[in-house]
């Protein structure tokens, strides 16, 4: 079998090689400008690639569905019984929590969150994972043409998934909350201590810069603080599983178990905008409703 | 024809890498099919083809990753160019030698990548070497070696290499 050769003259090869060298030098000398130019030029290319990407993702979902329905049913009954027991327990806990929350200030905080949690959001499906090993990301089937931009927050009903870092016309890349390069402003729900949530290399998350005097403890819930980033206040991030307090350190940190398992997430909401509270609104005492 | 093959590789590799390879990862590490493809193209078709396909593939892959454009484009382009130069120096290349070569080059590229990406302090060089670079290099070498062995056993690879470089 012979490979058909696209013959080019020696001069054309030299010209192409020269252009490629100029391009590489351009990247080194003008990284920011060229990157934004190529990012915008790449949008149509991304659109072209998104077709086979969505086709492969569709086939993959179909096969996974068939596998899940017919092949991987071993142990489902036992799992079902266990889930029912857990559901009963959760129902009981949920009732207790509802009763307690009705009598405390948390109700006002919840109402405040409810007001904030009505942003315009876009539903999107996960169609792929990061193509490399250096970042933990997912690829969504909605992009710039749906109003999605960088730094917008991505959530599920269970909690925070991550934030948008890159978009093409029809896809978006989400840096997960478990990625060590991600940073989200977080708040311990019980103690109201703020910090920064970062991912860890073990696939968990860590709340950093907790004040030393904080009495945070394992089991406390961490939510978004709504100060910076694309999230309104009060979206669950994770639950503290361990407090790390080093001697002579200025702050303590806490290891979190994320509320959302990023490896299993399939459908998400992208928060396009939400009313950011002013400093005055944030610090003021919540007003009682008439 | 060659341009069509290259376009198919560029457009087809991204879906395969992002959708299917997550199921084939070993300890959470996936092979970099883009790296393998660029190496083989550079080796077989020469440094210019390797460089251009590397630049284009790096660009396309960066659109679907958090990795920045510059590092992706330059690293893939450089790999294609170096593979082309290496291919010019050898007359006969057995699959075993190719596997060893891919292992070494993937390790070198893998160690350069975290420096280029300015990753989190948690992802230091030692972590990168043990948790990502070495496993990925092994996977790259095995997959690259398997593809080359298929080509080598079915085609007269030396003739294809010499014709492609003309």
Coordinates of C-alpha atoms in Angstrom, one line a residue:
Chain A
X1 CA 0.0 0.0 0.0
X2 CA 1.4 3.4 -1.0
X3 CA 0.6 6.6 0.8
X4 CA -0.3 9.3 -1.7
X5 CA 2.1 12.1 -1.3
X6 CA 1.1 15.8 -1.3
X7 CA 4.2 17.0 -3.1
X8 CA 5.3 20.5 -2.3
X9 CA 8.3 22.3 -3.8
X10 CA 11.4 23.0 -1.7
X11 CA 10.6 26.7 -1.6
X12 CA 7.0 26.1 -0.4
X13 CA 8.4 23.8 2.4
X14 CA 10.8 26.5 3.4
X15 CA 8.1 29.1 3.4
X16 CA 5.8 27.0 5.5
X17 CA 8.6 26.2 7.9
X18 CA 9.4 29.9 8.1
X19 CA 5.7 30.8 8.8
X20 CA 5.5 28.2 11.5
X21 CA 8.7 29.6 13.2
X22 CA 7.3 33.1 13.0
X23 CA 4.0 31.8 14.6
X24 CA 5.9 30.2 17.4
X25 CA 8.0 33.3 18.0
X26 CA 4.8 35.4 17.9
X27 CA 3.4 33.2 20.7
X28 CA 6.5 33.7 22.8
X29 CA 6.7 37.5 22.2
X30 CA 2.9 38.4 22.2
X31 CA 1.3 35.6 24.2
X32 CA -1.8 37.5 25.4
X33 CA -2.8 39.1 22.1
X34 CA -2.2 36.0 19.9
X35 CA -3.9 33.8 22.4
X36 CA -7.1 35.9 22.4
X37 CA -7.0 36.1 18.5
X38 CA -6.6 32.3 18.2
X39 CA -9.2 31.7 20.8
X40 CA -11.7 33.7 18.8
X41 CA -10.6 32.2 15.5
X42 CA -10.8 28.8 17.1
X43 CA -14.5 29.2 17.9
X44 CA -15.6 27.9 14.4
X45 CA -13.1 25.1 14.6
X46 CA -14.5 24.2 18.0
X47 CA -18.0 24.2 16.4
X48 CA -16.8 21.8 13.7
X49 CA -15.1 19.5 16.3
X50 CA -18.1 19.7 18.6
X51 CA -20.2 17.7 16.0
X52 CA -18.1 14.5 16.1
X53 CA -17.7 15.1 19.8
X54 CA -21.4 15.2 20.5
X55 CA -21.9 12.2 18.1
X56 CA -19.4 10.1 20.0
X57 CA -20.8 11.3 23.3
X58 CA -24.3 10.3 22.1
X59 CA -23.2 6.8 21.1
X60 CA -21.3 6.5 24.4
X61 CA -24.4 7.5 26.4
X62 CA -26.5 5.0 24.5
X63 CA -24.1 2.2 25.1
X64 CA -23.8 3.2 28.8
X65 CA -27.6 3.3 29.0
X66 CA -27.9 -0.3 27.6
X67 CA -25.1 -1.4 29.9
X68 CA -26.8 0.2 32.9
X69 CA -30.3 -1.2 32.2
X70 CA -29.5 -4.7 31.2
X71 CA -25.9 -5.7 32.1
X72 CA -25.0 -4.0 35.3
X73 CA -28.0 -5.0 37.4
X74 CA -26.2 -7.3 39.8
X75 CA -26.7 -6.2 43.3
X76 CA -29.4 -3.7 42.5
X77 CA -32.0 -5.1 44.8
X78 CA -29.7 -5.0 47.8
X79 CA -28.6 -1.5 46.9
X80 CA -32.3 -0.5 46.5
X81 CA -33.1 -1.8 50.0
X82 CA -30.1 0.1 51.5
X83 CA -31.1 3.3 49.7
X84 CA -34.7 2.9 51.0
X85 CA -33.3 2.7 54.6
X86 CA -31.1 5.7 54.0
X87 CA -34.1 7.6 52.5
X88 CA -36.1 6.9 55.7
X89 CA -33.3 8.1 57.8
X90 CA -32.8 11.2 55.7
X91 CA -36.6 12.0 55.8
X92 CA -36.4 11.9 59.6
X93 CA -33.4 14.2 59.6
X94 CA -34.9 16.5 57.1
X95 CA -38.0 16.9 59.2
X96 CA -35.9 17.7 62.3
X97 CA -33.9 20.3 60.3
X98 CA -37.1 21.9 58.9
X99 CA -38.5 22.3 62.4
X100 CA -35.3 23.8 63.7
X101 CA -34.7 26.1 60.9
X102 CA -38.2 27.6 61.2
X103 CA -37.4 29.0 64.6
X104 CA -33.9 30.5 64.0
X105 CA -32.2 33.2 62.0
X106 CA -31.3 30.7 59.4
X107 CA -34.7 31.2 57.9
X108 CA -34.0 34.7 57.1
X109 CA -30.6 33.6 55.6
X110 CA -32.4 31.0 53.6
X111 CA -35.0 33.6 52.3
X112 CA -32.1 35.8 51.4
X113 CA -30.5 33.0 49.5
X114 CA -33.8 32.2 47.8
X115 CA -33.9 35.8 46.6
X116 CA -30.4 35.5 45.3
X117 CA -30.8 32.0 43.8
X118 CA -33.1 33.1 41.0
X119 CA -30.4 34.0 38.5
X120 CA -30.8 33.4 34.8
X121 CA -29.2 30.0 34.3
X122 CA -28.6 27.7 31.3
X123 CA -29.1 23.9 31.5
X124 CA -26.3 22.0 29.9
X125 CA -25.2 18.4 29.5
X126 CA -21.7 17.0 30.1
X127 CA -20.4 15.6 26.8
X128 CA -16.7 15.0 27.7
X129 CA -13.9 15.1 30.2
X130 CA -10.5 16.9 30.0
X131 CA -8.3 15.7 27.2
X132 CA -5.2 15.8 29.4
X133 CA -4.1 14.7 32.8
X134 CA -3.1 18.1 34.3
X135 CA -6.5 19.6 34.9
X136 CA -9.9 18.2 36.2
X137 CA -12.4 19.6 33.8
X138 CA -15.7 18.6 32.0
X139 CA -16.9 19.7 28.6
X140 CA -20.5 21.0 28.3
X141 CA -22.7 21.0 25.2
X142 CA -23.5 24.8 25.5
X143 CA -21.1 27.6 24.6
X144 CA -20.7 31.2 23.8
X145 CA -23.7 31.2 21.5
X146 CA -25.9 30.4 24.5
X147 CA -24.5 33.3 26.5
X148 CA -21.9 31.3 28.4
X149 CA -18.7 33.1 29.3
X150 CA -15.6 32.5 31.3
X151 CA -15.8 32.7 35.1
X152 CA -19.5 31.8 35.3
X153 CA -20.4 29.3 38.0
X154 CA -21.6 25.8 37.3
X155 CA -23.9 24.0 39.7
X156 CA -26.3 21.1 40.1
X157 CA -29.2 20.9 42.6
X158 CA -26.7 19.2 45.0
X159 CA -24.1 21.9 44.9
X160 CA -21.1 23.5 43.2
X161 CA -19.5 21.8 40.2
X162 CA -16.9 24.3 39.1
X163 CA -16.5 27.4 36.9
X164 CA -16.3 28.0 33.2
X165 CA -12.7 28.6 32.1
X166 CA -13.0 28.5 28.3
X167 CA -15.7 28.6 25.6
X168 CA -16.2 27.9 21.9
X169 CA -19.3 28.7 20.0
X170 CA -21.0 25.5 21.1
X171 CA -19.0 24.1 24.0
X172 CA -17.6 25.2 27.3
X173 CA -14.9 23.9 29.5
X174 CA -15.6 23.7 33.3
X175 CA -12.7 23.6 35.8
X176 CA -14.0 21.4 38.6
X177 CA -14.2 22.4 42.3
X178 CA -11.8 19.4 43.0
X179 CA -9.0 20.8 40.7
X180 CA -6.1 22.2 42.7
X181 CA -6.0 25.2 40.3
X182 CA -9.6 26.3 41.2
X183 CA -10.4 28.8 43.9
X184 CA -13.9 29.6 45.1
X185 CA -14.9 31.9 48.0
X186 CA -16.5 29.7 50.7
X187 CA -18.2 30.2 54.0
X188 CA -18.7 27.7 56.9
X189 CA -22.5 27.8 57.3
X190 CA -22.6 27.4 61.1
X191 CA -19.7 29.6 62.2
X192 CA -19.9 32.1 59.3
X193 CA -16.1 32.0 58.8
X194 CA -15.0 32.7 55.3
X195 CA -12.1 31.1 53.4
X196 CA -11.0 30.0 50.0
X197 CA -12.0 26.5 48.7
X198 CA -9.3 24.8 46.5
X199 CA -9.2 21.3 45.0
X200 CA -6.6 18.8 46.1
X201 CA -4.6 16.2 44.1
X202 CA -6.6 13.5 45.9
X203 CA -9.9 14.6 44.2
X204 CA -11.2 16.3 47.4
X205 CA -11.4 20.0 48.3
X206 CA -9.8 22.1 51.0
X207 CA -11.1 25.3 52.7
X208 CA -8.1 27.5 53.4
X209 CA -7.5 30.6 55.5
X210 CA -10.0 29.8 58.3
X211 CA -9.3 32.1 61.3
X212 CA -7.5 30.4 64.2
X213 CA -10.3 31.3 66.6
X214 CA -12.9 29.6 64.5
X215 CA -14.6 26.6 66.2
X216 CA -15.3 24.8 62.9
X217 CA -15.6 21.1 63.3
X218 CA -16.0 18.0 61.1
X219 CA -19.6 17.8 59.8
X220 CA -19.9 21.5 59.2
X221 CA -21.3 22.5 55.8
X222 CA -19.4 24.9 53.6
X223 CA -21.3 27.0 51.1
X224 CA -20.4 29.7 48.6
X225 CA -19.9 33.2 50.2
X226 CA -21.1 35.0 47.1
X227 CA -18.4 37.6 47.4
X228 CA -16.4 36.9 44.3
X229 CA -16.7 34.5 41.4
X230 CA -19.8 33.4 39.5
X231 CA -21.8 32.0 42.4
X232 CA -24.5 33.5 44.6
X233 CA -24.3 33.0 48.3
X234 CA -25.4 29.8 49.9
X235 CA -24.7 27.1 47.2
X236 CA -23.4 24.0 49.0
X237 CA -19.7 23.2 48.3
X238 CA -18.9 20.4 50.7
X239 CA -18.8 19.0 54.2
X240 CA -15.8 19.3 56.5
X241 CA -14.3 15.9 57.2
X242 CA -11.1 17.0 59.0
X243 CA -9.6 20.2 60.5
X244 CA -5.9 20.8 60.0
X245 CA -4.4 23.1 62.6
X246 CA -0.6 23.5 62.4
X247 CA 1.4 25.1 65.2
X248 CA 2.5 28.7 64.6
X249 CA 0.3 28.9 61.5
X250 CA -1.7 32.0 61.0
X251 CA -4.8 30.1 59.8
X252 CA -6.3 26.7 60.0
X253 CA -7.6 24.7 57.0
X254 CA -10.2 22.0 56.6
X255 CA -10.5 19.1 54.2
X256 CA -13.9 18.9 52.5
X257 CA -15.9 16.1 50.9
X258 CA -17.5 17.8 47.9
X259 CA -21.3 17.7 47.8
X260 CA -21.2 16.8 44.0
X261 CA -19.2 13.9 42.7
X262 CA -17.7 15.4 39.6
X263 CA -17.0 12.0 38.0
X264 CA -20.8 11.2 38.0
X265 CA -22.3 14.6 37.1
X266 CA -24.3 14.5 33.8
X267 CA -26.5 17.6 33.8
X268 CA -25.6 21.0 35.2
X269 CA -26.8 24.6 35.4
X270 CA -24.6 27.5 34.3
X271 CA -25.3 30.7 36.3
X272 CA -25.2 33.5 33.7
X273 CA -25.8 36.3 36.1
X274 CA -27.1 37.0 39.6
X275 CA -27.5 40.2 41.7
X276 CA -24.2 40.6 43.7
X277 CA -24.9 42.0 47.1
X278 CA -23.2 45.3 47.9
X279 CA -21.0 45.6 51.0
X280 CA -23.7 47.4 52.8
X281 CA -26.3 44.8 52.0
X282 CA -23.9 42.0 53.0
X283 CA -23.1 43.5 56.4
X284 CA -26.5 44.7 57.3
X285 CA -28.9 42.7 59.5
X286 CA -31.6 40.9 57.4
X287 CA -34.8 42.9 57.5
X288 CA -37.9 41.0 58.8
X289 CA -40.6 40.5 56.1
X290 CA -43.9 42.3 56.7
Chain B
X1 CA -5.0 12.7 0.5
X2 CA -2.4 13.4 3.1
X3 CA -4.2 16.7 4.1
X4 CA -7.4 14.8 4.5
X5 CA -5.8 12.2 6.8
X6 CA -4.4 15.0 8.9
X7 CA -7.7 16.8 9.1
X8 CA -9.4 13.6 10.1
X9 CA -6.8 13.0 12.8
X10 CA -7.2 16.6 14.1
X11 CA -11.0 16.5 14.1
X12 CA -11.4 12.9 15.3
X13 CA -8.8 12.8 18.1
X14 CA -10.5 15.3 20.3
X15 CA -13.8 13.3 20.7
X16 CA -11.9 10.1 21.2
X17 CA -9.6 11.6 23.8
X18 CA -12.3 13.5 25.8
X19 CA -15.2 10.9 25.6
X20 CA -13.8 7.4 25.3
X21 CA -10.3 7.6 26.9
X22 CA -11.8 8.5 30.3
X23 CA -12.9 4.9 30.5
X24 CA -9.5 3.5 29.6
X25 CA -7.6 5.5 32.1
X26 CA -5.2 3.6 34.4
X27 CA -5.2 5.0 38.0
X28 CA -6.9 8.1 36.6
X29 CA -4.2 8.8 34.0
X30 CA -5.0 8.8 30.3
X31 CA -2.6 8.4 27.4
X32 CA -2.1 11.5 25.2
X33 CA -3.2 10.3 21.7
X34 CA -2.4 13.7 20.3
X35 CA 1.2 13.2 21.4
X36 CA 1.4 9.7 19.9
X37 CA -0.2 10.9 16.6
X38 CA 2.2 13.9 16.3
X39 CA 5.2 11.7 17.0
X40 CA 4.2 9.1 14.4
X41 CA 3.4 11.7 11.8
X42 CA 6.7 13.5 12.4
X43 CA 8.6 10.3 12.3
X44 CA 7.0 9.0 9.1
X45 CA 6.2 12.1 7.1
X46 CA 9.0 14.5 8.2
X47 CA 9.6 17.5 10.4
X48 CA 7.4 20.0 8.5
X49 CA 4.4 17.7 8.6
X50 CA 5.1 16.9 12.2
X51 CA 5.4 20.6 13.1
X52 CA 2.3 21.7 11.3
X53 CA 0.1 18.9 12.5
X54 CA 1.5 19.4 16.0
X55 CA 0.6 23.1 15.9
X56 CA -2.9 22.4 14.6
X57 CA -3.6 19.6 17.0
X58 CA -2.3 21.5 19.9
X59 CA -4.6 24.4 19.0
X60 CA -7.6 22.1 18.6
X61 CA -7.0 20.2 21.8
X62 CA -6.5 23.4 23.8
X63 CA -10.0 24.6 22.8
X64 CA -11.4 21.6 24.8
X65 CA -9.1 21.7 27.8
X66 CA -8.2 24.1 30.6
X67 CA -4.6 24.0 29.3
X68 CA -3.5 27.3 27.8
X69 CA -3.1 27.7 24.1
X70 CA 0.5 28.6 24.0
X71 CA 1.9 25.7 25.9
X72 CA -0.3 23.2 24.1
X73 CA 0.6 24.6 20.6
X74 CA 4.3 25.0 21.2
X75 CA 4.7 21.6 23.0
X76 CA 2.8 19.6 20.3
X77 CA 4.6 21.5 17.5
X78 CA 8.0 20.9 19.0
X79 CA 7.3 17.2 19.5
X80 CA 6.3 16.9 15.8
X81 CA 9.4 18.8 14.7
X82 CA 11.8 16.8 16.9
X83 CA 10.2 13.5 15.8
X84 CA 10.7 14.5 12.2
X85 CA 14.3 15.4 12.8
X86 CA 14.8 12.1 14.6
X87 CA 13.1 10.1 11.9
X88 CA 15.5 11.7 9.3
X89 CA 18.5 10.3 11.2
X90 CA 17.4 6.6 11.3
X91 CA 17.3 4.2 8.4
X92 CA 15.6 1.3 10.2
X93 CA 13.3 1.7 13.2
X94 CA 11.9 -1.3 15.0
X95 CA 8.8 -1.1 17.2
X96 CA 10.9 -1.8 20.3
X97 CA 13.2 1.1 19.7
X98 CA 10.2 3.3 18.9
X99 CA 8.6 2.3 22.3
X100 CA 11.7 3.3 24.1
X101 CA 12.0 6.6 22.2
X102 CA 8.3 7.5 22.9
X103 CA 8.8 6.6 26.6
X104 CA 11.8 9.0 26.9
X105 CA 10.2 11.9 24.8
X106 CA 6.9 11.6 26.7
X107 CA 8.8 11.8 30.0
X108 CA 10.7 14.9 28.9
X109 CA 7.6 16.6 27.5
X110 CA 5.7 15.6 30.7
X111 CA 8.3 17.1 32.9
X112 CA 8.4 20.3 30.9
X113 CA 4.6 20.7 30.9
X114 CA 4.0 21.5 34.6
X115 CA 6.7 24.1 34.4
X116 CA 5.0 25.7 31.3
X117 CA 1.5 25.5 32.9
X118 CA 2.3 27.2 36.2
X119 CA 0.2 24.7 38.1
X120 CA -0.9 24.8 41.8
X121 CA 1.9 24.4 44.3
X122 CA 0.3 21.1 45.3
X123 CA 1.2 19.7 41.8
X124 CA 5.0 19.9 42.3
X125 CA 7.5 18.2 40.0
X126 CA 7.8 15.1 42.2
X127 CA 4.0 14.6 42.3
X128 CA 3.9 15.2 38.6
X129 CA 6.6 12.7 37.8
X130 CA 5.1 9.9 39.8
X131 CA 1.4 10.5 39.4
X132 CA 1.1 11.7 35.8
X133 CA 4.3 11.8 33.8
X134 CA 5.6 8.2 34.3
X135 CA 2.2 6.4 33.9
X136 CA 1.3 8.6 30.9
X137 CA 4.7 7.9 29.3
X138 CA 4.2 4.2 29.7
X139 CA 0.7 4.4 28.2
X140 CA 1.9 6.6 25.3
X141 CA 4.7 4.3 24.6
X142 CA 2.6 1.1 24.6
X143 CA -0.1 2.7 22.3
X144 CA 2.4 4.3 20.0
X145 CA 4.3 1.1 19.8
X146 CA 1.2 -0.9 19.0
X147 CA 0.1 1.5 16.2
X148 CA 3.6 1.5 14.8
X149 CA 3.8 -2.3 15.0
X150 CA 0.5 -2.5 13.0
X151 CA 1.9 -0.2 10.3
X152 CA 5.3 -1.9 10.4
X153 CA 3.8 -5.4 10.0
X154 CA 1.4 -4.4 7.2
X155 CA 3.3 -1.8 5.2
X156 CA 6.8 -1.3 4.0
X157 CA 7.4 1.4 6.5
X158 CA 10.8 2.4 5.3
X159 CA 9.5 3.0 1.8
X160 CA 6.5 5.0 3.1
X161 CA 8.9 7.1 5.2
X162 CA 11.2 7.8 2.3
X163 CA 8.3 8.6 -0.1
X164 CA 6.6 10.9 2.4
X165 CA 9.8 12.9 3.0
X166 CA 10.3 13.5 -0.7

